[in-house]
Amino acid sequence: MPLASYGVVVGRLVRFAREDPDDFGSWYHGKMYIAAPAGEYECAVDVSTPSGVPVQYREVRNLNPQLFASTAALNDGWHLLASTPTSGALDYIRSPLLRGSGGCVTVVYDPLFAWLNEILKSPRFGWIDSTADNALNLLEQRLLGCERVYVFGAPYSTGLGVHDIHYNQGDPPGPFQHLDGIWQDGGTVIQRPGGELTAVLTKFKPQSLTTDGNGLPL
């Protein structure tokens, strides 16, 4: 059974904060506060766990603006998204958007270059083990001076906020696998001045990056 509700909150960053590393709940978060017509949304990004389950993060730069156009056209606020390839939903494995645009450099075709380029754009490449600080340092740096923020995940059950801002499939058997599904991954897309789009993604290390049509690990 996938997440009960999934979508994206769009708006202007008000501030970024870190939880007290010596005083937090079940997970350690960085928190983005996003201004929207309904009020200020708290968006909590998991970067560490007291249980020792490792967290990883990845940055994807130069997202193709054409592939993001429908989401960029949304008004500020919370928007429900269907778990489909055409709704604007994210899927770390399946989204062409999360392979980046590759820039605008023209090169002579070379098989070795093409092979290397595909590896670099693979959803399995570029994951870094989070120490909490390194993930939050990157997120905070990319948010600095941003024009607009798009935070994908599940809404809080009470109050304005978004959680599950991470990979939501590929879990091993256990307490979270029943929430797995495709086209429902969380993440943060940051729009920089000039229109550049950057995604900051997180996952738990035990989650598999090879899944079936139900989001279960293969």
Coordinates of C-alpha atoms in Angstrom, one line a residue:
M1 CA 0.0 0.0 0.0
P2 CA 1.6 3.4 -1.0
L3 CA 1.5 6.6 0.9
A4 CA -2.0 7.7 1.9
S5 CA -1.4 11.2 0.4
Y6 CA 1.4 12.6 -1.7
G7 CA 2.1 15.9 -3.4
V8 CA 4.3 19.0 -3.5
V9 CA 4.3 22.3 -1.7
V10 CA 5.5 25.3 -3.7
G11 CA 6.5 28.6 -2.4
R12 CA 9.2 31.0 -1.1
L13 CA 11.7 29.9 1.4
V14 CA 11.3 31.9 4.7
R15 CA 14.1 30.3 6.6
F16 CA 16.1 27.1 7.1
A17 CA 16.8 25.5 10.5
R18 CA 18.5 22.5 12.0
E19 CA 17.1 20.5 14.9
D20 CA 19.3 20.5 18.1
P21 CA 21.6 17.5 17.5
D22 CA 21.4 16.7 21.2
D23 CA 17.6 17.0 21.4
F24 CA 15.4 15.6 18.7
G25 CA 12.8 12.8 18.1
S26 CA 12.8 9.6 16.2
W27 CA 14.8 11.2 13.3
Y28 CA 17.2 14.1 12.9
H29 CA 15.9 16.8 10.5
G30 CA 16.8 19.9 8.6
K31 CA 13.7 22.0 8.3
M32 CA 12.6 24.4 5.5
Y33 CA 9.8 26.9 6.2
I34 CA 7.9 27.7 3.0
A35 CA 5.5 30.6 2.6
A36 CA 2.3 29.7 0.9
P37 CA -1.2 31.3 0.8
A38 CA -2.6 28.9 3.5
G39 CA 0.3 29.8 5.8
E40 CA 3.9 28.7 6.5
Y41 CA 4.7 25.0 5.8
E42 CA 7.3 23.2 7.8
C43 CA 9.2 20.7 5.7
A44 CA 11.3 18.2 7.6
V45 CA 14.1 16.4 5.8
D46 CA 15.6 13.3 7.4
V47 CA 19.4 13.3 7.5
S48 CA 20.2 11.0 10.4
T49 CA 18.7 8.4 12.7
P50 CA 19.4 7.6 16.3
S51 CA 18.9 3.9 15.6
G52 CA 22.0 3.8 13.4
V53 CA 20.1 3.2 10.1
P54 CA 22.4 5.2 7.7
V55 CA 21.0 8.0 5.5
Q56 CA 22.4 8.9 2.1
Y57 CA 22.0 12.0 0.0
R58 CA 22.5 13.0 -3.6
E59 CA 22.4 16.2 -5.6
V60 CA 21.2 16.4 -9.2
R61 CA 22.0 19.7 -10.9
N62 CA 20.8 21.3 -14.2
L63 CA 17.4 19.7 -14.2
N64 CA 15.7 20.0 -17.6
P65 CA 13.3 22.9 -17.3
Q66 CA 11.1 21.5 -20.0
L67 CA 10.5 18.3 -18.0
F68 CA 9.7 20.4 -15.0
A69 CA 7.4 22.9 -16.7
S70 CA 4.1 21.6 -15.4
T71 CA 5.3 21.7 -11.8
A72 CA 6.9 25.2 -12.3
A73 CA 3.5 26.4 -13.6
L74 CA 1.8 25.6 -10.3
N75 CA 0.6 28.4 -8.0
D76 CA 2.2 28.6 -4.6
G77 CA 0.7 26.2 -2.1
W78 CA 0.1 22.5 -1.6
H79 CA -0.9 20.3 -4.6
L80 CA -1.9 16.7 -4.5
L81 CA -0.1 14.6 -7.2
A82 CA -1.2 11.3 -8.6
S83 CA 1.4 8.5 -8.5
T84 CA 1.9 8.5 -12.3
P85 CA 4.6 9.5 -14.7
T86 CA 2.6 12.5 -16.0
S87 CA 1.4 14.2 -12.8
G88 CA 4.7 15.8 -11.9
A89 CA 5.4 13.2 -9.2
L90 CA 9.0 12.2 -8.5
D91 CA 10.5 8.7 -8.8
Y92 CA 14.2 8.4 -8.2
I93 CA 14.6 5.4 -10.5
R94 CA 12.1 6.3 -13.3
S95 CA 12.0 10.1 -13.6
P96 CA 13.9 11.4 -16.7
L97 CA 13.9 14.8 -14.8
L98 CA 16.3 13.4 -12.2
R99 CA 18.9 12.5 -14.7
G100 CA 19.6 16.2 -15.2
S101 CA 19.9 18.0 -18.6
G102 CA 23.6 17.4 -19.0
G103 CA 24.2 21.0 -19.9
C104 CA 24.6 22.5 -23.3
V105 CA 28.1 21.4 -24.3
T106 CA 28.4 19.9 -27.8
V107 CA 31.0 17.2 -28.1
V108 CA 32.0 14.7 -30.8
Y109 CA 30.3 11.4 -30.1
D110 CA 32.6 9.0 -28.4
P111 CA 31.4 5.6 -27.1
L112 CA 33.5 5.9 -23.9
F113 CA 32.2 9.4 -23.2
A114 CA 28.6 8.2 -23.8
W115 CA 29.1 5.3 -21.5
L116 CA 30.6 7.4 -18.7
N117 CA 27.8 10.0 -19.1
E118 CA 25.1 7.4 -18.6
I119 CA 26.8 6.1 -15.5
L120 CA 27.1 9.7 -14.0
K121 CA 23.4 10.2 -14.7
S122 CA 22.3 6.9 -13.3
P123 CA 20.1 6.9 -10.3
R124 CA 22.6 4.6 -8.6
F125 CA 25.5 7.0 -8.9
G126 CA 26.4 9.9 -6.6
W127 CA 25.0 8.8 -3.2
I128 CA 27.0 10.1 -0.2
D129 CA 26.7 8.8 3.3
S130 CA 25.1 11.4 5.5
T131 CA 26.8 12.6 8.7
A132 CA 23.8 14.9 9.1
D133 CA 26.0 18.0 8.8
N134 CA 27.3 17.3 5.3
A135 CA 23.8 16.8 4.0
L136 CA 22.4 19.9 5.7
N137 CA 25.4 22.0 4.6
L138 CA 24.7 21.2 1.0
L139 CA 20.9 21.8 1.3
E140 CA 21.5 25.1 3.1
Q141 CA 24.0 26.3 0.6
R142 CA 21.8 25.5 -2.4
L143 CA 18.8 27.2 -0.7
L144 CA 20.8 30.4 -0.2
G145 CA 19.3 33.1 -2.4
C146 CA 16.9 30.8 -4.1
E147 CA 13.8 32.1 -5.9
R148 CA 11.3 29.3 -5.3
V149 CA 11.3 25.9 -3.6
Y150 CA 9.3 22.8 -4.5
V151 CA 9.1 20.2 -1.7
F152 CA 7.7 16.7 -2.5
G153 CA 6.4 14.3 0.1
A154 CA 3.4 13.6 2.3
P155 CA 1.4 16.2 4.2
Y156 CA 1.4 16.3 8.0
S157 CA -1.7 14.7 9.5
T158 CA -2.2 17.9 11.5
G159 CA -1.0 21.4 10.8
L160 CA 0.8 22.7 7.7
G161 CA 3.9 20.7 6.8
V162 CA 5.5 18.0 4.7
H163 CA 7.4 14.9 5.7
D164 CA 8.5 11.7 3.9
I165 CA 10.8 14.0 1.9
H166 CA 12.9 11.0 0.8
Y167 CA 12.9 7.9 -1.3
N168 CA 9.6 6.1 -0.7
Q169 CA 10.2 2.6 -2.2
G170 CA 12.7 -0.2 -2.1
D171 CA 12.4 -0.8 1.7
P172 CA 13.5 -4.2 3.0
P173 CA 10.8 -6.3 4.9
G174 CA 9.9 -4.3 8.1
P175 CA 7.8 -1.5 9.4
F176 CA 8.0 0.7 6.3
Q177 CA 7.7 -1.6 3.4
H178 CA 3.9 -1.4 3.4
L179 CA 4.2 2.3 2.4
D180 CA 6.3 1.5 -0.7
G181 CA 5.1 2.6 -4.1
I182 CA 6.4 4.0 -7.4
W183 CA 6.0 7.7 -8.4
Q184 CA 5.7 8.9 -4.8
D185 CA 9.3 9.8 -3.9
G186 CA 10.0 12.9 -1.8
G187 CA 12.7 15.5 -2.5
T188 CA 13.5 19.1 -2.7
V189 CA 13.8 21.0 -6.0
I190 CA 15.4 24.4 -5.7
Q191 CA 15.0 27.2 -8.4
R192 CA 17.9 29.5 -8.5
P193 CA 18.0 33.0 -10.0
G194 CA 18.2 32.6 -13.7
G195 CA 16.0 29.5 -13.7
E196 CA 18.6 26.8 -12.8
L197 CA 17.0 23.8 -11.1
T198 CA 18.7 21.6 -8.6
A199 CA 17.3 18.6 -6.7
V200 CA 18.5 17.5 -3.3
L201 CA 17.4 13.9 -2.6
T202 CA 17.7 11.6 0.4
K203 CA 17.3 7.9 1.0
F204 CA 17.9 5.3 3.7
K205 CA 20.9 3.1 2.8
P206 CA 19.0 -0.2 3.1
Q207 CA 16.5 0.9 0.5
S208 CA 17.1 -0.8 -2.9
L209 CA 17.4 1.3 -6.0
T210 CA 16.0 -1.6 -8.0
T211 CA 12.2 -2.0 -7.5
D212 CA 9.2 -3.7 -9.2
G213 CA 6.0 -2.0 -10.3
N214 CA 4.8 -1.9 -6.7
G215 CA 7.9 -0.2 -5.4
L216 CA 9.1 -3.3 -3.7
P217 CA 12.8 -4.3 -3.9
L218 CA 14.0 -6.8 -6.5

